[in-house]
Structures are given as C-alpha cells and as structure tokens.
C-alpha cells in the first residue's frame, strides 16, 4: 500500500475520530444543558408552588387577623390579595408550562382544590363577620375542619414539591450521568485520535520512511561512487518507497549496463588502437617477412581466442602459400590452390559453420572432426586484385565465441592494402634497380650492393671476384645494323649471362655494353673458369635481326679477385683495368688482374 494511501486513510480516520469526539463533546454539552434546564425548571416550579403555599397562609392570616382585631384594614388587604391570586386553571397552566408532569399536576390540582375550598370558607367567614355573626366566622376560620383542609392543601403542595424534587434530582442525575458518559467518550476518542496519529507518525516516518530511506541512502551513496555491486533492498509494498527502490534498482541496472558498454567501448578503443598501430607498422614494412611478423604479433591481440594463418598468393603457380600463423590452427593446410577456397572464388568472406548453412572450403582438413569447425576465410583484395587470404578458426565450441566481423573486415582490408603497397614497392624498387632492356640489375643496384658485398667479404675473410664484361665492337653493330640490332645483342648477352650463372651470382648491366658479374666466395682460378665459360657461351650465340644473322658476338672480360689481386676497396677499379688490358690485347679474351709491384713486395 502506498504511503499516500496510508496517509489518506490515517487522515480520514483522524478526521472521523475528531468529528466523533466533537459530537460527543456536543452531546456532553447538551446533557449539561439538560441538567441546567432541569435545575432552572425546578427553580421555577419551586417559586410557583412556594407562592401558592404563601398565598394560602397569607389569605388565612388576613382573614383571621380581621376576625381577631375587627380592623377593616385587614379586610381591605385580604380583598386585594384575594384579587391578585390567580384562578385554579390559570395557575395549573403556568405550572404545566413551567415543566410539571401530569402526575405532578394531578397532585397540585388536588392541593389547589383544597386551597380554593379554603377561600370559599374564608369568604363565608368574612360574610358572617360582616353580618355580626362573629362566632360563626370564628368557627369557620378557627375550626378543626378548616385546619384539616389547610393541612391538606399544604400537604398536597408539599407532596407536589417532593415529587418535583425527586423528578428533578433524577433528571439532574441522569443528565449528569449522560454528560459524564459523553465526556468520557470524547476523551477516549481524543486519546484514540492522538494514539492513531502517533502510530501513523511512527509507522510512516520510522518504519516506512526513515529506515528504508536510510538503507536507500546508503545504496545511493555507493552507487554514486560507481559501486554497482551493491544490491538495493526489495520492497514489495506498492508505495513511494517501493517506487524509489525500483528507480534505484533501474539506475543500478543502467549503471551496470553502462559499465559493460564502457568496457566494450574501451575494448573497442584498445582494439582500434592496436589495429591502427598494426596498420602503421605494416606500412613501414619493406619485406614480406617483416609484414608477416607484424601480423603474427598483432592479430592475436586484436581478435583473441581465434587461431589463424596468413596466406600470400603466388601469381606464377596460382597457389596460396602460408607465410605465418598464430595459436596453432588445426584445420587448414600450409598451401592450396585458389580454387580450393570459396572466399577467393567469390571475392567475399566465407564462413561455412555460421548462422546459415554453407559449403566448407576444400582446403579444410575435416578428418577426425566431430562437427564442422567454425572457420572464416577473408580474401585479401586491394585495387580489385586478389593478393592473399587470412584464415581464422574459433578455439571454442560453436556459439560460445562470435567472430568480431567488423574488426576482421578491417584487418583484411588493412593487410590487403599493406600487401598491395609492399608489392607496389617491390615493383617500383625492381623498376628502379633493374635494367628494362636486359632484365638484369642496373648500375644503381650495383652501387647499393657493392658496399654490403665488400664488407661481408672482409668480415668473413672470404674471396670475392669481379668479372667486367664488354661487348666487342658494339659501336660497329649499332652503326651497321641500327640501335634495334644493338638492343637485340644486349638482350641476348643478358639472357646468356642469366642462364650461365649460379644462384649466388649477381649480374649487373654496368654501362652501355658493359656488364659486371659478382662471384662471392670464388677465388681467381674459379673466377677464371667461370669467365671462360661465359666468353664461350656468348661467342656461340646466334643473334638474328629481322631474320638475318648479325654474325658472331664476342666479349672481353677483365677479372679481379680479392685478396689475390687487390684489396676489396680496389676490386672494381682493378677489374676495370684488367678489362682494358683484355681489349688492348686483341679482345675476345679473359685477362686476370696483375698485382702491382708494391703489392707483390707486400705479399
């Protein structure tokens, strides 16, 4: 029950009790009024009957005084007082009006009848006196019969007064009793009203207001300190306190939900910060290995609980090759064809075990699996070109862990963009460091690698040989057949060099018709053997231009080896000097560098 209802009921009960108490007080006052009226009526009747008795005695006394003295004055007084005395009916009417009862009036009527009889006898006695019959007059007024009648009249009046006294006392006692009853009732009602008021105050302000408010105040203070672990009290009563408790409960639930949302937002901010940091690191990567290392480090933190692999597309074989993985994925191999993945076929994310039924990819290893694993394949696409695939699989049972698809989509887009930038950087670097005509590394590439190669040879104390090649009479070919023919010769020589060299050999187009070959780890004898092989291969080329042979093409080769011929720092200049000596000695030959005299003495 609401406090307003309780208060209204208490107010109504208090008002009702107050009205009842007022009514009892009015009734008590009315009873006292009845008592006062009874006393006043008694006083009025006492005066009326007292005058009646006095009239009876006074008329008797006047008549007797006249008889005893013969003084006419008493006769005059008697006549005057007799005239003033009311008639019987008039007296009864006035006494009845004063409040006498019929029984009392009957007694009084009897007394008045005797009083009127006495007056008749007094009149007769006065008349006898006037006639001179004094004995007769005295016999009438002083006789025994007159005394008896006088006593009877006085007795009836006294009896009337006695009845009147009894009735008045009864009425006064009854009025007093009723007045006391109503007064007691009024006091009792006032006491009940005061008690009810105190009970309402105690119940409402202490039990239903003060105590719950104190508890709710403690809860509110803890909630204000964001201590949402506090449990607000439960009040089943439908009142304002219950409404406050419900409002505090709702506020607590909202606070818990807000904390949860803040935690989710904080986690999202952290994930976005990790994603942004990962994107920055990937943009700074200049090799695929560096990019893979960044992905392996950041992805498990951005999407925890999901194992995965990073695949990169090999355009030559049209296969996906794994470059890295995290959390040991179980259901996808390290390499597979692009046709084995539905995500690559469709160019869209593919999840075969999601909320809807779909076809599992062929690259999934489902042997021994009780159910279809929850996996997700995200194609890495940039500039409408497929670059690779990022694969995820959940570590928990289906439905217990949801893929954060928004982050995964951003991951795939950022990784795809990083791969695209890496590929573009590699292509630009290749274009900047590769000779477009022969496909060999250009002089700029050579100048970048030369310090590193020389430093490595000195650090490892290993041999390093340079072969400097120059096409013989190349200007004659250009002048005789045109520059297109010269380009054909250059391409043919470059192809021959690529075919003849091993993996550890680096070949550069050093100048117009000059080529340079690095032979790490080869001493002068091995370098001479390789140089002769190259000269023979190039000399055996059959180069056609517009269907006509250009004739034999020969090369002159200068060879220099460190530390056999010179220090590492002078290796290029020494090989160039050997090349000029080969040209001076007739071309189409290999000439090894000769140590200088001071270097021979030092050796």
Coordinates of C-alpha atoms in Angstrom, one line a residue:
X1 CA 0.0 0.0 0.0
X2 CA 1.3 3.4 -0.9
X3 CA 2.3 5.9 1.7
X4 CA -0.2 8.4 0.2
X5 CA -3.0 5.8 0.7
X6 CA -1.8 5.1 4.3
X7 CA -1.7 8.8 5.0
X8 CA -5.1 9.4 3.5
X9 CA -6.6 6.6 5.5
X10 CA -5.0 7.8 8.6
X11 CA -6.1 11.4 7.8
X12 CA -9.7 10.1 7.2
X13 CA -9.7 8.1 10.4
X14 CA -8.3 11.1 12.3
X15 CA -10.9 13.4 10.9
X16 CA -13.7 10.8 11.6
X17 CA -12.5 10.4 15.2
X18 CA -12.2 14.1 15.6
X19 CA -15.8 14.5 14.3
X20 CA -17.0 11.7 16.7
X21 CA -15.1 13.4 19.5
X22 CA -16.6 16.7 18.7
X23 CA -20.1 15.1 18.5
X24 CA -19.6 13.5 21.9
X25 CA -18.4 16.8 23.3
X26 CA -21.5 18.4 21.9
X27 CA -23.7 15.7 23.4
X28 CA -21.9 16.1 26.7
X29 CA -22.6 19.8 26.5
X30 CA -26.2 19.1 25.6
X31 CA -26.5 16.8 28.6
X32 CA -25.2 19.6 30.8
X33 CA -27.7 21.9 29.2
X34 CA -30.4 19.5 30.1
X35 CA -29.1 19.5 33.6
X36 CA -29.2 23.3 33.7
X37 CA -32.7 23.3 32.2
X38 CA -33.9 20.8 34.8
X39 CA -32.4 23.0 37.6
X40 CA -34.0 26.1 36.1
X41 CA -37.3 24.3 35.8
X42 CA -37.1 23.1 39.3
X43 CA -36.3 26.6 40.5
X44 CA -39.3 28.0 38.5
X45 CA -41.7 25.3 39.9
X46 CA -40.3 25.8 43.4
X47 CA -41.1 29.5 43.1
X48 CA -44.6 28.8 41.8
X49 CA -45.5 26.3 44.5
X50 CA -43.8 28.3 47.2
X51 CA -46.0 31.3 46.3
X52 CA -49.0 29.0 46.3
X53 CA -48.4 27.9 49.8
X54 CA -47.6 31.5 50.8
X55 CA -50.9 32.7 49.3
X56 CA -52.8 30.0 51.2
X57 CA -51.2 31.0 54.5
X58 CA -51.4 34.8 53.8
X59 CA -55.1 34.8 53.0
X60 CA -55.8 32.7 56.1
X61 CA -53.8 35.1 58.2
X62 CA -55.5 38.2 56.8
X63 CA -59.0 36.7 57.4
X64 CA -58.1 35.6 61.0
X65 CA -56.4 39.0 61.7
X66 CA -59.6 40.7 60.6
X67 CA -61.7 38.5 62.9
X68 CA -59.3 38.9 65.8
X69 CA -58.9 42.7 65.6
X70 CA -62.0 43.8 63.7
X71 CA -59.7 46.2 61.8
X72 CA -61.1 47.0 58.4
X73 CA -57.6 47.4 57.1
X74 CA -57.0 43.6 57.1
X75 CA -60.3 43.2 55.3
X76 CA -59.0 45.5 52.6
X77 CA -55.7 43.7 52.4
X78 CA -57.4 40.4 52.2
X79 CA -59.7 41.6 49.4
X80 CA -56.7 43.0 47.5
X81 CA -54.6 39.8 47.9
X82 CA -57.5 37.6 47.0
X83 CA -58.0 39.6 43.9
X84 CA -54.3 39.2 43.0
X85 CA -54.5 35.4 43.5
X86 CA -54.9 33.6 40.2
X87 CA -57.6 31.2 39.4
X88 CA -57.0 27.4 39.7
X89 CA -56.8 26.7 35.9
X90 CA -54.5 29.7 35.3
X91 CA -52.2 28.5 38.0
X92 CA -52.1 25.0 36.7
X93 CA -51.5 26.2 33.1
X94 CA -48.5 28.3 34.3
X95 CA -47.1 25.4 36.4
X96 CA -47.6 22.9 33.5
X97 CA -45.8 25.4 31.2
X98 CA -43.0 25.5 33.7
X99 CA -42.5 21.8 33.2
X100 CA -44.7 19.9 35.6
X101 CA -45.7 16.4 34.6
X102 CA -49.4 15.3 34.5
X103 CA -48.9 13.2 37.7
X104 CA -47.4 16.2 39.5
X105 CA -50.2 18.4 38.1
X106 CA -52.8 16.0 39.5
X107 CA -51.3 16.3 43.0
X108 CA -51.1 20.0 42.6
X109 CA -54.6 20.3 41.3
X110 CA -55.8 18.4 44.4
X111 CA -53.9 20.9 46.6
X112 CA -55.3 23.9 44.7
X113 CA -58.8 22.5 45.0
X114 CA -58.3 22.4 48.8
X115 CA -56.9 26.0 48.6
X116 CA -60.0 27.2 46.7
X117 CA -62.2 25.4 49.2
X118 CA -60.3 27.4 51.9
X119 CA -61.0 30.6 50.1
X120 CA -64.7 29.8 49.9
X121 CA -64.8 29.2 53.7
X122 CA -62.8 32.4 54.2
X123 CA -65.4 34.3 52.1
X124 CA -68.2 32.7 54.1
X125 CA -66.4 33.6 57.4
X126 CA -65.9 37.2 56.3
X127 CA -69.5 37.4 55.3
X128 CA -70.6 36.0 58.7
X129 CA -68.4 38.6 60.4
X130 CA -69.9 41.3 58.3
X131 CA -73.4 40.1 59.4
X132 CA -72.2 40.3 63.1
X133 CA -72.1 36.6 63.4
X134 CA -68.6 36.5 64.8
X135 CA -68.9 33.1 66.4
X136 CA -69.8 31.6 63.1
X137 CA -67.0 33.3 61.4
X138 CA -64.5 32.2 64.1
X139 CA -65.9 28.7 64.0
X140 CA -65.3 28.6 60.3
X141 CA -61.7 30.0 60.3
X142 CA -60.5 28.5 63.5
X143 CA -62.4 25.3 63.5
X144 CA -60.9 21.8 63.2
X145 CA -62.3 21.3 59.7
X146 CA -60.6 24.4 58.4
X147 CA -57.3 23.3 59.9
X148 CA -57.6 19.9 58.3
X149 CA -58.4 21.4 55.0
X150 CA -55.5 23.8 55.4
X151 CA -53.2 20.9 56.2
X152 CA -54.5 19.0 53.3
X153 CA -53.8 21.9 50.9
X154 CA -50.3 22.5 52.3
X155 CA -49.6 18.7 52.3
X156 CA -50.6 18.4 48.6
X157 CA -48.4 21.4 47.8
X158 CA -45.5 19.8 49.8
X159 CA -46.2 16.4 48.1
X160 CA -46.1 18.2 44.7
X161 CA -42.8 19.8 45.7
X162 CA -41.5 16.4 46.9
X163 CA -42.4 14.8 43.6
X164 CA -40.9 17.7 41.8
X165 CA -37.7 17.4 43.8
X166 CA -37.4 13.6 43.1
X167 CA -38.0 14.1 39.4
X168 CA -35.6 16.9 39.2
X169 CA -33.0 15.0 41.1
X170 CA -33.5 12.1 38.8
X171 CA -33.2 14.3 35.7
X172 CA -30.2 16.1 37.0
X173 CA -28.5 12.7 37.9
X174 CA -29.4 11.3 34.5
X175 CA -28.2 14.4 32.7
X176 CA -25.0 14.3 34.8
X177 CA -24.5 10.6 34.0
X178 CA -25.1 11.2 30.3
X179 CA -22.8 14.2 30.4
X180 CA -20.1 12.2 32.1
X181 CA -20.5 9.3 29.6
X182 CA -20.2 11.6 26.6
X183 CA -17.4 13.5 28.2
X184 CA -15.5 10.2 28.8
X185 CA -16.3 9.1 25.3
X186 CA -15.0 12.3 23.9
X187 CA -11.8 12.0 26.0
X188 CA -11.5 8.4 24.8
X189 CA -11.9 9.4 21.2
X190 CA -9.3 12.2 21.6
X191 CA -7.0 9.6 23.1
X192 CA -7.6 7.2 20.2
X193 CA -7.0 10.1 17.8
X194 CA -3.7 11.0 19.4
X195 CA -2.7 7.4 19.5
X196 CA -3.6 6.9 15.9
X197 CA -1.7 10.0 15.0
X198 CA 1.4 8.8 16.9
X199 CA 1.1 5.3 15.3
X200 CA 0.9 6.9 11.9
X201 CA 3.9 9.0 12.6
X202 CA 5.9 6.0 13.9
X203 CA 4.8 3.7 11.1
X204 CA 5.2 6.2 8.3
X205 CA 8.2 8.1 9.3
X206 CA 10.2 5.5 11.1
X207 CA 9.3 2.1 9.8
X208 CA 8.1 3.0 6.3
X209 CA 10.2 6.2 5.7
X210 CA 13.2 6.6 8.0
X211 CA 14.5 3.1 7.9
X212 CA 14.0 2.4 4.2
X213 CA 15.3 5.9 3.4
X214 CA 18.5 5.3 5.4
X215 CA 19.0 2.0 3.6
X216 CA 18.3 3.5 0.2
X217 CA 20.6 6.5 1.1
X218 CA 23.5 4.1 1.7
X219 CA 22.8 2.3 -1.6
X220 CA 22.6 5.6 -3.4
X221 CA 25.9 6.7 -1.9
X222 CA 27.6 3.5 -3.1
X223 CA 26.0 3.8 -6.5
X224 CA 27.2 7.4 -6.7
X225 CA 30.7 6.0 -6.1
X226 CA 30.0 3.7 -9.0
X227 CA 30.0 0.6 -6.7
X228 CA 27.4 -1.2 -8.8
X229 CA 28.0 -4.4 -6.9
X230 CA 25.6 -3.2 -4.1
X231 CA 22.2 -4.8 -4.1
X232 CA 19.3 -2.4 -3.5
X233 CA 16.7 -3.6 -1.0
X234 CA 13.5 -5.1 -2.3
X235 CA 10.2 -3.7 -1.1
X236 CA 7.1 -5.5 -2.2
X237 CA 4.8 -2.7 -1.0
X238 CA 3.5 -0.6 -3.8
X239 CA 4.3 2.8 -2.3
X240 CA 6.7 5.7 -2.8
X241 CA 9.5 3.8 -1.0
X242 CA 8.9 0.9 -3.3
X243 CA 9.0 3.2 -6.3
X244 CA 12.2 4.8 -5.0
X245 CA 13.7 1.3 -4.6
X246 CA 12.6 0.3 -8.1
X247 CA 14.0 3.5 -9.5
X248 CA 17.4 2.9 -7.7
X249 CA 17.3 -0.7 -9.0
X250 CA 16.8 0.5 -12.5
X251 CA 19.5 3.1 -12.0
X252 CA 21.9 0.3 -10.8
X253 CA 21.0 -1.9 -13.8
X254 CA 21.6 1.1 -16.1
X255 CA 24.9 1.7 -14.4
X256 CA 25.9 -1.9 -14.8
X257 CA 24.9 -1.8 -18.4
X258 CA 26.8 1.5 -18.9
X259 CA 29.9 -0.1 -17.3
X260 CA 29.5 -3.0 -19.6
X261 CA 29.1 -0.7 -22.6
X262 CA 32.1 1.3 -21.4
X263 CA 34.1 -1.9 -21.1
X264 CA 33.1 -2.9 -24.6
X265 CA 33.9 0.6 -25.9
X266 CA 37.2 0.5 -24.1
X267 CA 38.0 -2.9 -25.6
X268 CA 36.9 -1.5 -29.0
X269 CA 39.1 1.5 -28.5
X270 CA 42.0 -0.7 -27.5
X271 CA 41.4 -2.9 -30.5
X272 CA 41.2 0.1 -32.8
X273 CA 44.4 1.4 -31.3
X274 CA 46.0 -1.9 -31.8
X275 CA 44.6 -2.0 -35.4
X276 CA 45.9 1.5 -36.1
X277 CA 49.3 0.6 -34.6
X278 CA 49.4 -2.6 -36.7
X279 CA 48.5 -0.6 -39.8
X280 CA 51.3 1.9 -39.1
X281 CA 53.8 -0.9 -38.6
X282 CA 52.6 -2.7 -41.7
X283 CA 53.0 0.4 -43.8
X284 CA 56.6 0.6 -42.6
X285 CA 57.4 -3.0 -43.6
X286 CA 59.6 -3.4 -46.7
X287 CA 59.6 -7.2 -46.9
X288 CA 57.0 -9.9 -46.7
X289 CA 58.7 -11.5 -43.7
X290 CA 58.5 -8.2 -41.8
X291 CA 54.9 -7.8 -42.7
X292 CA 54.1 -11.4 -41.6
X293 CA 55.9 -10.8 -38.3
X294 CA 53.7 -7.7 -37.6
X295 CA 50.5 -9.7 -38.5
X296 CA 51.5 -12.6 -36.2
X297 CA 52.2 -10.2 -33.3
X298 CA 49.1 -8.0 -33.5
X299 CA 46.3 -10.2 -34.8
X300 CA 46.1 -12.5 -31.7
X301 CA 45.8 -9.3 -29.5
X302 CA 43.1 -7.7 -31.7
X303 CA 41.0 -10.8 -32.0
X304 CA 42.0 -13.0 -29.0
X305 CA 40.9 -16.6 -29.0
X306 CA 41.0 -17.1 -32.7
X307 CA 43.8 -19.1 -34.4
X308 CA 44.7 -18.3 -37.9
X309 CA 47.0 -18.3 -40.9
X310 CA 48.2 -15.7 -43.4
X311 CA 48.4 -16.8 -47.0
X312 CA 50.0 -14.9 -49.9
X313 CA 49.2 -15.6 -53.5
X314 CA 51.9 -16.8 -55.8
X315 CA 50.9 -15.5 -59.2
X316 CA 53.1 -17.9 -61.1
X317 CA 51.6 -21.1 -59.6
X318 CA 48.2 -19.6 -58.7
X319 CA 48.5 -21.1 -55.2
X320 CA 48.3 -19.7 -51.8
X321 CA 51.4 -20.1 -49.6
X322 CA 51.4 -19.7 -45.9
X323 CA 53.7 -17.0 -44.6
X324 CA 52.8 -17.1 -40.9
X325 CA 50.3 -18.4 -38.3
X326 CA 49.2 -17.9 -34.7
X327 CA 47.7 -20.0 -32.0
X328 CA 48.4 -23.2 -34.0
X329 CA 45.3 -23.6 -36.3
X330 CA 44.4 -27.2 -37.0
X331 CA 42.0 -27.3 -40.0
X332 CA 43.8 -25.6 -42.9
X333 CA 47.0 -26.6 -44.7
X334 CA 50.1 -24.6 -45.5
X335 CA 49.4 -24.3 -49.2
X336 CA 46.5 -24.9 -51.6
X337 CA 45.1 -23.7 -54.9
X338 CA 42.9 -20.6 -55.2
X339 CA 40.1 -22.9 -56.4
X340 CA 40.0 -24.7 -53.1
X341 CA 38.7 -21.6 -51.2
X342 CA 35.2 -20.3 -51.7
X343 CA 36.2 -16.9 -50.3
X344 CA 38.7 -16.5 -53.2
X345 CA 36.2 -17.8 -55.7
X346 CA 33.5 -15.3 -54.6
X347 CA 35.8 -12.5 -53.5
X348 CA 33.8 -12.3 -50.2
X349 CA 34.2 -13.6 -46.7
X350 CA 33.2 -17.2 -46.3
X351 CA 32.0 -18.9 -43.1
X352 CA 30.6 -22.4 -43.6
X353 CA 29.6 -23.1 -40.0
X354 CA 28.0 -19.7 -39.2
X355 CA 24.3 -18.9 -38.6
X356 CA 23.5 -20.2 -42.1
X357 CA 24.4 -23.4 -43.8
X358 CA 27.2 -23.1 -46.4
X359 CA 29.7 -25.2 -48.3
X360 CA 33.1 -25.9 -46.5
X361 CA 36.2 -25.0 -48.4
X362 CA 38.3 -27.8 -49.9
X363 CA 41.4 -26.6 -48.1
X364 CA 39.9 -27.5 -44.7
X365 CA 41.1 -30.7 -43.1
X366 CA 38.0 -32.2 -41.6
X367 CA 39.4 -35.7 -40.9
X368 CA 38.6 -36.7 -37.3
X369 CA 36.4 -33.6 -36.7
X370 CA 33.1 -34.4 -34.9
X371 CA 31.4 -31.4 -36.4
X372 CA 32.2 -28.8 -39.0
X373 CA 34.6 -26.4 -37.4
X374 CA 33.7 -22.7 -37.1
X375 CA 36.1 -21.1 -39.6
X376 CA 36.3 -17.9 -41.5
X377 CA 38.2 -17.1 -44.7
X378 CA 38.8 -13.5 -45.6
X379 CA 40.2 -12.7 -49.0
X380 CA 42.9 -10.0 -49.1
X381 CA 41.9 -7.8 -52.0
X382 CA 43.3 -4.4 -53.0
X383 CA 42.8 -2.5 -56.2
X384 CA 40.5 -5.3 -57.4
X385 CA 43.4 -7.7 -57.2
X386 CA 43.5 -10.8 -55.0
X387 CA 46.7 -10.8 -53.0
X388 CA 46.2 -13.5 -50.4
X389 CA 43.9 -14.9 -47.7
X390 CA 43.6 -14.5 -43.9
X391 CA 42.1 -17.6 -42.3
X392 CA 40.6 -17.8 -38.8
X393 CA 39.2 -20.7 -36.7
X394 CA 37.4 -20.5 -33.4
X395 CA 39.0 -22.2 -30.4
X396 CA 35.7 -22.7 -28.6
X397 CA 32.5 -24.6 -29.3
X398 CA 30.2 -23.2 -31.8
X399 CA 28.1 -20.4 -30.5
X400 CA 30.3 -19.8 -27.5
X401 CA 32.6 -17.3 -29.3
X402 CA 31.5 -14.9 -32.0
X403 CA 33.7 -13.6 -34.8
X404 CA 34.2 -9.9 -34.4
X405 CA 33.4 -9.4 -38.1
X406 CA 33.9 -5.7 -38.1
X407 CA 37.5 -6.0 -36.9
X408 CA 38.2 -8.9 -39.1
X409 CA 36.9 -7.0 -42.1
X410 CA 39.1 -4.0 -41.2
X411 CA 42.0 -6.4 -40.7
X412 CA 41.6 -8.0 -44.1
X413 CA 41.3 -4.6 -45.7
X414 CA 44.4 -3.2 -43.9
X415 CA 46.5 -6.4 -44.5
X416 CA 45.4 -6.4 -48.2
X417 CA 46.4 -2.8 -48.5
X418 CA 49.7 -3.4 -46.9
X419 CA 50.4 -6.4 -49.2
X420 CA 49.4 -4.2 -52.1
X421 CA 51.8 -1.5 -51.0
X422 CA 54.5 -4.0 -50.5
X423 CA 54.0 -5.4 -53.9
X424 CA 53.9 -2.0 -55.4
X425 CA 57.1 -1.0 -53.5
X426 CA 58.8 -4.2 -54.7
X427 CA 57.7 -3.4 -58.3
X428 CA 58.9 0.2 -58.1
X429 CA 62.1 -0.9 -56.5
X430 CA 62.6 -3.6 -59.1
X431 CA 61.9 -1.0 -61.8
X432 CA 64.4 1.4 -60.2
X433 CA 67.1 -1.3 -59.7
X434 CA 66.5 -3.3 -62.9
X435 CA 67.6 -2.6 -66.4
X436 CA 64.5 -2.6 -68.5
X437 CA 66.2 -3.9 -71.6
X438 CA 68.1 -6.9 -70.3
X439 CA 66.2 -7.6 -67.1
X440 CA 69.4 -7.5 -65.2
X441 CA 70.2 -5.4 -62.2
X442 CA 71.3 -1.9 -63.2
X443 CA 74.3 0.1 -62.1
X444 CA 72.2 1.8 -59.3
X445 CA 71.5 -1.6 -57.8
X446 CA 75.2 -2.4 -58.1
X447 CA 76.2 0.7 -56.3
X448 CA 73.8 -0.1 -53.4
X449 CA 75.0 -3.7 -53.1
X450 CA 78.7 -3.0 -53.6
X451 CA 79.5 -1.7 -50.0
X452 CA 77.5 -4.6 -48.4
X453 CA 79.2 -7.2 -50.5
X454 CA 82.7 -5.8 -49.9
X455 CA 82.0 -5.5 -46.2
X456 CA 80.8 -9.1 -46.0
X457 CA 83.8 -10.4 -47.8
X458 CA 86.2 -8.5 -45.4
X459 CA 84.2 -9.6 -42.4
X460 CA 84.1 -13.3 -43.3
X461 CA 87.6 -13.2 -44.8
X462 CA 86.4 -14.9 -48.0
X463 CA 87.4 -14.5 -51.6
X464 CA 85.3 -12.2 -53.9
X465 CA 85.8 -12.0 -57.6
X466 CA 84.5 -9.4 -60.1
X467 CA 84.1 -10.1 -63.9
X468 CA 83.9 -6.9 -66.0
X469 CA 82.5 -7.8 -69.5
X470 CA 82.4 -5.6 -72.6
X471 CA 80.9 -6.5 -75.9
X472 CA 83.5 -6.2 -78.7
X473 CA 82.9 -3.8 -81.5
X474 CA 79.4 -2.9 -80.2
X475 CA 79.5 0.5 -81.9
X476 CA 80.1 -1.2 -85.2
X477 CA 76.9 -3.2 -84.7
X478 CA 74.9 -0.1 -83.9
X479 CA 76.3 1.8 -86.8
X480 CA 75.9 -1.1 -89.2
X481 CA 72.6 -2.6 -88.2
X482 CA 70.9 0.1 -86.1
X483 CA 70.2 0.5 -82.5
X484 CA 67.4 -2.1 -82.6
X485 CA 70.1 -4.6 -83.5
X486 CA 72.2 -3.4 -80.7
X487 CA 69.3 -3.8 -78.2
X488 CA 68.9 -7.4 -79.5
X489 CA 72.5 -8.1 -78.9
X490 CA 72.3 -6.7 -75.4
X491 CA 69.2 -8.8 -74.6
X492 CA 70.8 -11.9 -75.9
X493 CA 74.0 -11.4 -73.9
X494 CA 71.9 -10.7 -70.8
X495 CA 69.9 -13.9 -71.2
X496 CA 73.1 -15.9 -71.7
X497 CA 74.6 -14.4 -68.5
X498 CA 71.5 -15.3 -66.5
X499 CA 71.5 -18.9 -67.8
X500 CA 75.1 -19.5 -67.1
X501 CA 75.3 -18.0 -63.6
X502 CA 74.5 -19.8 -60.3
X503 CA 72.1 -18.6 -57.6
X504 CA 74.7 -16.9 -55.5
X505 CA 75.9 -14.9 -58.5
X506 CA 74.8 -11.4 -59.1
X507 CA 74.8 -9.9 -62.7
X508 CA 74.6 -6.2 -63.4
X509 CA 74.4 -4.1 -66.6
X510 CA 77.1 -1.7 -65.6
X511 CA 77.1 0.6 -68.6
X512 CA 76.1 0.8 -72.3
X513 CA 77.6 -2.5 -73.4
X514 CA 79.4 -3.3 -70.2
X515 CA 78.3 -6.0 -67.7
X516 CA 79.6 -6.8 -64.2
X517 CA 79.4 -10.2 -62.5
X518 CA 79.9 -10.7 -58.7
X519 CA 81.2 -14.1 -57.7
X520 CA 81.1 -14.2 -53.8
X521 CA 83.4 -17.0 -52.5
X522 CA 85.2 -17.6 -55.8
X523 CA 89.0 -17.4 -55.9
X524 CA 90.9 -16.3 -59.0
X525 CA 91.1 -19.8 -60.5
X526 CA 87.4 -20.4 -60.1
X527 CA 86.6 -17.0 -61.4
X528 CA 88.8 -17.6 -64.5
X529 CA 87.0 -20.8 -65.2
X530 CA 83.6 -19.1 -64.9
X531 CA 84.8 -16.2 -67.1
X532 CA 86.0 -18.6 -69.9
X533 CA 82.6 -20.4 -69.8
X534 CA 80.8 -17.1 -70.2
X535 CA 83.0 -16.0 -73.1
X536 CA 82.4 -19.3 -74.8
X537 CA 78.7 -19.2 -74.3
X538 CA 78.4 -15.6 -75.6
X539 CA 80.6 -16.4 -78.5
X540 CA 78.3 -19.2 -79.6
X541 CA 75.2 -17.1 -79.7
X542 CA 73.3 -16.8 -83.0
X543 CA 71.5 -13.5 -82.9
X544 CA 69.1 -12.6 -85.7
X545 CA 67.8 -9.2 -86.6
X546 CA 64.8 -9.1 -89.0
X547 CA 65.5 -12.7 -89.8
X548 CA 69.2 -12.1 -90.8
X549 CA 72.1 -13.2 -88.5
X550 CA 74.2 -10.4 -87.0
X551 CA 77.3 -12.5 -87.1
X552 CA 79.4 -13.7 -84.1
X553 CA 79.3 -11.6 -80.9
X554 CA 82.3 -11.7 -78.6
X555 CA 83.1 -10.2 -75.3
X556 CA 86.3 -9.1 -73.5
X557 CA 86.4 -9.9 -69.8
X558 CA 88.5 -8.4 -67.0
X559 CA 88.9 -10.5 -63.8
X560 CA 89.9 -9.3 -60.4
X561 CA 89.9 -11.2 -57.1
X562 CA 90.3 -10.0 -53.5
X563 CA 92.6 -10.7 -51.7
X564 CA 94.6 -12.4 -54.5
X565 CA 94.9 -9.3 -56.8
X566 CA 94.0 -6.3 -54.7
X567 CA 92.2 -5.1 -51.5
X568 CA 88.5 -5.2 -51.5
X569 CA 88.2 -1.5 -51.8
X570 CA 90.1 -1.5 -55.2
X571 CA 88.3 -4.6 -56.6
X572 CA 86.1 -2.7 -59.1
X573 CA 88.9 -0.5 -60.4
X574 CA 91.3 -3.5 -60.7
X575 CA 88.7 -5.5 -62.7
X576 CA 88.1 -2.5 -65.0
X577 CA 91.9 -2.2 -65.6
X578 CA 92.0 -5.9 -66.5
X579 CA 89.2 -5.4 -69.0
X580 CA 91.1 -2.6 -70.7
X581 CA 94.1 -4.8 -70.9
X582 CA 92.0 -7.6 -72.5
X583 CA 90.8 -5.1 -75.1
X584 CA 94.3 -3.9 -75.8
X585 CA 95.5 -7.5 -76.2
X586 CA 93.0 -8.2 -79.0
X587 CA 89.6 -8.6 -77.5
X588 CA 87.5 -11.8 -77.1
X589 CA 89.7 -13.0 -74.2
X590 CA 89.8 -13.1 -70.4
X591 CA 92.5 -11.2 -68.6
X592 CA 93.1 -11.5 -64.9
X593 CA 94.4 -8.5 -63.0
X594 CA 98.1 -8.4 -62.2
X595 CA 99.2 -7.3 -58.7
X596 CA 101.1 -4.1 -58.6
X597 CA 104.8 -4.1 -57.7
X598 CA 104.3 -2.7 -54.2
X599 CA 101.5 -5.2 -53.6
X600 CA 103.8 -8.1 -54.7
X601 CA 106.5 -6.9 -52.4
X602 CA 104.0 -6.7 -49.6
X603 CA 102.8 -10.2 -50.3

